[in-house]
PDB file of C-alpha atoms in Angstrom:
ATOM      1  CA  MET A 173      33.654  -4.990  44.006  1.00 53.00           C
ATOM      2  CA  HIS A 174      31.003  -6.036  46.260  1.00 49.00           C
ATOM      3  CA  ARG A 175      30.519  -2.406  47.613  1.00 56.00           C
ATOM      4  CA  THR A 176      30.002  -1.075  43.815  1.00 50.00           C
ATOM      5  CA  PHE A 177      27.219  -3.682  43.359  1.00 44.00           C
ATOM      6  CA  LEU A 178      25.550  -2.523  46.303  1.00 43.00           C
ATOM      7  CA  VAL A 179      25.884   1.473  45.208  1.00 44.00           C
ATOM      8  CA  ILE A 180      24.227   0.323  41.736  1.00 51.00           C
ATOM      9  CA  LEU A 181      21.628  -1.561  43.204  1.00 44.00           C
ATOM     10  CA  ALA A 182      20.633   1.324  45.675  1.00 47.00           C
ATOM     11  CA  MET A 183      20.841   3.684  42.703  1.00 49.00           C
ATOM     12  CA  VAL A 184      18.446   1.562  40.799  1.00 43.00           C
ATOM     13  CA  SER A 185      15.893   1.068  43.638  1.00 49.00           C
ATOM     14  CA  LEU A 186      15.790   4.805  44.265  1.00 44.00           C
ATOM     15  CA  LEU A 187      15.096   5.485  40.532  1.00 44.00           C
ATOM     16  CA  SER A 188      12.339   2.918  40.633  1.00 46.00           C
ATOM     17  CA  LEU A 189      10.938   4.529  43.800  1.00 45.00           C
ATOM     18  CA  CYS A 190      10.578   7.752  42.169  1.00 45.00           C
ATOM     19  CA  SER A 191       9.066   6.795  39.039  1.00 43.00           C
ATOM     20  CA  CYS A 192       6.603   4.630  40.990  1.00 41.00           C
ATOM     21  CA  GLN A 193       5.910   8.034  43.022  1.00 44.00           C
ATOM     22  CA  SER A 194       5.451  10.137  40.106  1.00 42.00           C
ATOM     23  CA  ALA A 195       3.164   7.701  38.532  1.00 42.00           C
ATOM     24  CA  LEU A 196       0.807   7.573  41.805  1.00 41.00           C
ATOM     25  CA  GLN A 197       0.667  11.291  42.357  1.00 47.00           C
ATOM     26  CA  PRO A 198      -2.723  13.036  40.865  1.00 46.00           C
ATOM     27  CA  HIS A 199      -2.441  15.034  37.616  1.00 47.00           C
ATOM     28  CA  ASN A 200      -1.953  18.586  38.084  1.00 50.00           C
ATOM     29  CA  ALA A 201      -3.962  20.636  35.612  1.00 48.00           C
ATOM     30  CA  ASP A 202      -1.031  22.950  34.829  1.00 53.00           C
ATOM     31  CA  GLN A 203       0.933  19.958  33.504  1.00 50.00           C
ATOM     32  CA  PRO A 204       0.297  18.746  30.000  1.00 49.00           C
ATOM     33  CA  VAL A 205      -1.383  15.351  29.851  1.00 44.00           C
ATOM     34  CA  ALA A 206       0.616  12.729  27.999  1.00 46.00           C
ATOM     35  CA  GLN A 207      -0.806  11.966  24.576  1.00 46.00           C
ATOM     36  CA  VAL A 208      -1.942   8.163  24.263  1.00 41.00           C
ATOM     37  CA  GLU A 209      -0.541   6.918  20.805  1.00 42.00           C
ATOM     38  CA  GLN A 210      -3.534   5.718  18.662  1.00 40.00           C
ATOM     39  CA  PRO A 211      -2.904   2.309  16.988  1.00 40.00           C
ATOM     40  CA  LYS A 212      -2.065   2.643  13.221  1.00 48.00           C
ATOM     41  CA  ALA A 213      -4.774   1.793  10.729  1.00 57.00           C
ATOM     42  CA  ALA A 214      -4.298  -1.457   8.859  1.00 79.00           C
ATOM     43  CA  SER A 215      -4.156   0.583   5.668  1.00 77.00           C
ATOM     44  CA  SER A 216      -4.042   3.972   4.053  1.00 79.00           C
ATOM     45  CA  TYR A 217      -4.587   5.741   0.665  1.00 83.00           C
ATOM     46  CA  GLN A 218      -1.171   6.949  -0.268  1.00 86.00           C
ATOM     47  CA  GLU A 219      -0.406   8.094  -4.027  1.00 86.00           C
ATOM     48  CA  PHE A 220      -3.887   7.394  -5.422  1.00 90.00           C
ATOM     49  CA  ASP A 221      -6.831   8.487  -3.278  1.00 90.00           C
ATOM     50  CA  ASP A 222      -8.955   5.486  -4.311  1.00 93.00           C
ATOM     51  CA  ILE A 223      -6.313   2.680  -4.127  1.00 95.00           C
ATOM     52  CA  LEU A 224      -5.988   1.469  -0.316  1.00 95.00           C
ATOM     53  CA  ILE A 225      -2.469   0.128   0.321  1.00 94.00           C
ATOM     54  CA  PRO A 226      -1.884  -2.426   3.394  1.00 93.00           C
ATOM     55  CA  ASN A 227       0.283  -0.771   5.888  1.00 92.00           C
ATOM     56  CA  GLU A 228       2.572  -3.832   5.922  1.00 94.00           C
ATOM     57  CA  PHE A 229       3.975  -2.664   2.521  1.00 95.00           C
ATOM     58  CA  GLU A 230       6.820  -0.217   2.313  1.00 95.00           C
ATOM     59  CA  PHE A 231       6.780   2.274  -0.738  1.00 95.00           C
ATOM     60  CA  VAL A 232       9.749   1.710  -3.028  1.00 96.00           C
ATOM     61  CA  ARG A 233      10.666   5.177  -4.179  1.00 95.00           C
ATOM     62  CA  LYS A 234      13.379   3.963  -6.608  1.00 96.00           C
ATOM     63  CA  GLN A 235      11.065   1.652  -8.562  1.00 96.00           C
ATOM     64  CA  SER A 236       8.055   4.203  -8.655  1.00 95.00           C
ATOM     65  CA  PHE A 237       7.040   7.491 -10.570  1.00 94.00           C
ATOM     66  CA  VAL A 238       3.868   9.512 -10.668  1.00 95.00           C
ATOM     67  CA  MET A 239       3.011  12.221 -12.925  1.00 95.00           C
ATOM     68  CA  GLU A 240      -0.137  14.765 -12.174  1.00 92.00           C
ATOM     69  CA  THR A 241      -1.723  17.388 -13.978  1.00 90.00           C
ATOM     70  CA  PRO A 242      -4.927  19.313 -13.048  1.00 90.00           C
ATOM     71  CA  ALA A 243      -6.914  16.727 -15.060  1.00 85.00           C
ATOM     72  CA  PHE A 244      -5.197  13.617 -13.970  1.00 86.00           C
ATOM     73  CA  LYS A 245      -2.671  11.462 -11.852  1.00 91.00           C
ATOM     74  CA  THR A 246      -0.838   8.625 -13.460  1.00 95.00           C
ATOM     75  CA  GLY A 247       2.037   6.419 -12.904  1.00 96.00           C
ATOM     76  CA  MET A 248       3.560   3.150 -11.354  1.00 97.00           C
ATOM     77  CA  VAL A 249       4.164   2.789  -7.583  1.00 97.00           C
ATOM     78  CA  THR A 250       5.786  -0.052  -6.131  1.00 97.00           C
ATOM     79  CA  TYR A 251       5.678  -1.442  -2.604  1.00 97.00           C
ATOM     80  CA  LYS A 252       7.051  -4.680  -0.899  1.00 96.00           C
ATOM     81  CA  GLY A 253       6.655  -6.273   2.341  1.00 95.00           C
ATOM     82  CA  ARG A 254       6.594  -9.563   4.252  1.00 94.00           C
ATOM     83  CA  VAL A 255       2.958 -10.316   3.331  1.00 92.00           C
ATOM     84  CA  ASN A 256       1.327 -13.355   1.870  1.00 94.00           C
ATOM     85  CA  ALA A 257       0.701 -12.902  -1.727  1.00 94.00           C
ATOM     86  CA  VAL A 258      -2.628 -14.628  -1.792  1.00 94.00           C
ATOM     87  CA  ASP A 259      -3.662 -12.338   1.338  1.00 94.00           C
ATOM     88  CA  ALA A 260      -2.447  -9.336  -0.616  1.00 95.00           C
ATOM     89  CA  ALA A 261      -4.383 -10.275  -3.773  1.00 95.00           C
ATOM     90  CA  ASN A 262      -7.683 -10.827  -1.754  1.00 95.00           C
ATOM     91  CA  PHE A 263      -6.979  -7.265  -0.046  1.00 95.00           C
ATOM     92  CA  PHE A 264      -6.547  -5.572  -3.316  1.00 96.00           C
ATOM     93  CA  GLU A 265      -9.445  -7.263  -4.795  1.00 96.00           C
ATOM     94  CA  ARG A 266     -12.070  -6.650  -2.258  1.00 95.00           C
ATOM     95  CA  ASN A 267     -11.009  -2.977  -1.620  1.00 95.00           C
ATOM     96  CA  MET A 268     -10.717  -1.868  -5.335  1.00 95.00           C
ATOM     97  CA  ILE A 269     -14.155  -2.955  -5.958  1.00 95.00           C
ATOM     98  CA  ARG A 270     -15.401  -1.106  -2.698  1.00 95.00           C
ATOM     99  CA  ASP A 271     -13.624   2.130  -4.264  1.00 95.00           C
ATOM    100  CA  ASN A 272     -15.772   1.704  -7.107  1.00 96.00           C
ATOM    101  CA  TRP A 273     -13.184  -0.035  -9.563  1.00 96.00           C
ATOM    102  CA  HIS A 274     -14.469  -2.627 -11.764  1.00 96.00           C
ATOM    103  CA  LEU A 275     -12.608  -5.948 -12.055  1.00 97.00           C
ATOM    104  CA  ARG A 276     -12.023  -6.787 -15.729  1.00 96.00           C
ATOM    105  CA  SER A 277      -9.603  -9.652 -15.340  1.00 96.00           C
ATOM    106  CA  LYS A 278      -7.470 -11.863 -12.926  1.00 96.00           C
ATOM    107  CA  MET A 279      -4.703 -14.156 -13.626  1.00 95.00           C
ATOM    108  CA  LYS A 280      -3.067 -15.787 -10.741  1.00 90.00           C
ATOM    109  CA  TYR A 281      -0.627 -18.490  -9.380  1.00 86.00           C
ATOM    110  CA  ASN A 282       3.113 -17.698  -9.824  1.00 83.00           C
ATOM    111  CA  ARG A 283       2.035 -14.038  -9.644  1.00 92.00           C
ATOM    112  CA  THR A 284      -1.251 -12.318  -9.497  1.00 96.00           C
ATOM    113  CA  ILE A 285      -2.276  -9.900 -12.188  1.00 97.00           C
ATOM    114  CA  MET A 286      -5.576  -7.852 -11.710  1.00 97.00           C
ATOM    115  CA  VAL A 287      -7.063  -5.275 -14.141  1.00 97.00           C
ATOM    116  CA  PHE A 288      -9.501  -2.828 -12.997  1.00 97.00           C
ATOM    117  CA  GLU A 289     -11.206  -0.048 -14.696  1.00 96.00           C
ATOM    118  CA  LYS A 290     -13.187   3.199 -13.970  1.00 95.00           C
ATOM    119  CA  PRO A 291     -14.848   5.174 -16.626  1.00 93.00           C
ATOM    120  CA  ASP A 292     -11.721   7.569 -16.909  1.00 92.00           C
ATOM    121  CA  ARG A 293      -8.830   5.219 -16.155  1.00 94.00           C
ATOM    122  CA  ASP A 294      -7.489   1.767 -15.624  1.00 96.00           C
ATOM    123  CA  CYS A 295      -5.518   0.176 -12.809  1.00 97.00           C
ATOM    124  CA  ILE A 296      -3.121  -2.803 -13.151  1.00 97.00           C
ATOM    125  CA  VAL A 297      -2.316  -4.445  -9.858  1.00 98.00           C
ATOM    126  CA  ASN A 298       0.655  -7.024 -10.102  1.00 98.00           C
ATOM    127  CA  ILE A 299       1.736  -8.989  -7.063  1.00 97.00           C
ATOM    128  CA  LEU A 300       4.953 -11.212  -7.247  1.00 96.00           C
ATOM    129  CA  ASP A 301       5.546 -13.599  -4.613  1.00 93.00           C
ATOM    130  CA  GLY A 302       9.269 -13.577  -3.895  1.00 89.00           C
ATOM    131  CA  THR A 303      11.325 -15.570  -1.773  1.00 88.00           C
ATOM    132  CA  PHE A 304      11.404 -13.252   1.176  1.00 91.00           C
ATOM    133  CA  ASP A 305       9.064 -10.393   0.056  1.00 94.00           C
ATOM    134  CA  THR A 306       6.003  -9.842  -1.726  1.00 96.00           C
ATOM    135  CA  VAL A 307       6.132  -7.122  -4.223  1.00 97.00           C
ATOM    136  CA  VAL A 308       3.007  -5.108  -5.464  1.00 97.00           C
ATOM    137  CA  GLU A 309       3.026  -2.756  -8.556  1.00 98.00           C
ATOM    138  CA  ILE A 310       0.237  -0.722  -9.113  1.00 97.00           C
ATOM    139  CA  ILE A 311      -0.040   1.052 -12.491  1.00 97.00           C
ATOM    140  CA  VAL A 312      -2.726   3.663 -13.232  1.00 96.00           C
ATOM    141  CA  ALA A 313      -3.266   5.351 -16.572  1.00 95.00           C
ATOM    142  CA  PRO A 314      -5.946   7.282 -18.204  1.00 92.00           C
ATOM    143  CA  ARG A 315      -8.213   5.674 -20.492  1.00 87.00           C
ATOM    144  CA  GLN A 316      -8.021   6.354 -24.142  1.00 81.00           C
ATOM    145  CA  ASP A 317     -11.722   5.700 -25.204  1.00 71.00           C
ATOM    146  CA  GLY A 318     -12.974   7.542 -22.010  1.00 58.00           C
ATOM    147  CA  GLY A 319     -15.498   4.782 -21.122  1.00 57.00           C
ATOM    148  CA  TYR A 320     -16.102   1.018 -21.026  1.00 53.00           C
ATOM    149  CA  SER A 321     -17.102   0.427 -24.635  1.00 50.00           C
ATOM    150  CA  PRO A 322     -14.560  -2.085 -26.331  1.00 54.00           C
ATOM    151  CA  ALA A 323     -12.213  -0.837 -28.920  1.00 49.00           C
ATOM    152  CA  PRO A 324     -13.712  -0.649 -32.502  1.00 51.00           C
ATOM    153  CA  VAL A 325     -13.195  -3.335 -34.983  1.00 50.00           C
ATOM    154  CA  SER A 326     -12.020  -2.379 -38.455  1.00 50.00           C
ATOM    155  CA  SER A 327     -13.541  -3.944 -41.575  1.00 51.00           C
ATOM    156  CA  LYS A 328     -10.674  -6.418 -41.718  1.00 56.00           C
ATOM    157  CA  GLY A 329     -11.482  -7.869 -38.022  1.00 55.00           C
ATOM    158  CA  ARG A 330      -8.778  -6.242 -36.370  1.00 50.00           C
ATOM    159  CA  SER A 331      -8.608  -3.535 -33.503  1.00 47.00           C
ATOM    160  CA  PRO A 332      -7.233  -0.216 -34.913  1.00 48.00           C
ATOM    161  CA  LEU A 333      -4.645  -0.487 -31.952  1.00 45.00           C
ATOM    162  CA  GLU A 334      -3.170  -3.704 -33.470  1.00 48.00           C
ATOM    163  CA  GLU A 335       0.104  -3.927 -35.482  1.00 48.00           C
ATOM    164  CA  ASN A 336      -0.222  -4.355 -39.125  1.00 48.00           C
ATOM    165  CA  LEU A 337       1.750  -7.468 -39.736  1.00 47.00           C
ATOM    166  CA  ASP A 338       0.642  -7.876 -43.480  1.00 50.00           C
ATOM    167  CA  ASN A 339       4.050  -6.804 -44.853  1.00 45.00           C
TER     168      ASN A 339
END
């Protein structure tokens, strides 16, 4: 048993010596240089090219859908990760504004819901603070009115999109 231990120790020492020797030898121009891995960016654009997603979030395919035509891209994408919900809300608010989204409204506490708009579409960012994970749902839809103007009000003082409850 003692002899087996000595043989294993000798082999480990020999392997260590070989790896040290190769590290100390100068680089030969014919040999490829090992690529140094670049650190990952802290965030990236994923499904929508103007909505930045922190890399700490993982895409949840089963809770997402995207429809794309030559004219627009719409859908709902879901992400989850072990991220502080307040930090996530601050990230989205700051970066959506940087990407020329206009913040229309914000609700917070048990969950955070932020509504953003651009001239041609709206975006809702819904952040749910769970026990173990934070879930982010991003919903993008084309605008019906094509701009920032509020919906017209009928002569009865109701929006044309409001249900008729006078039955």
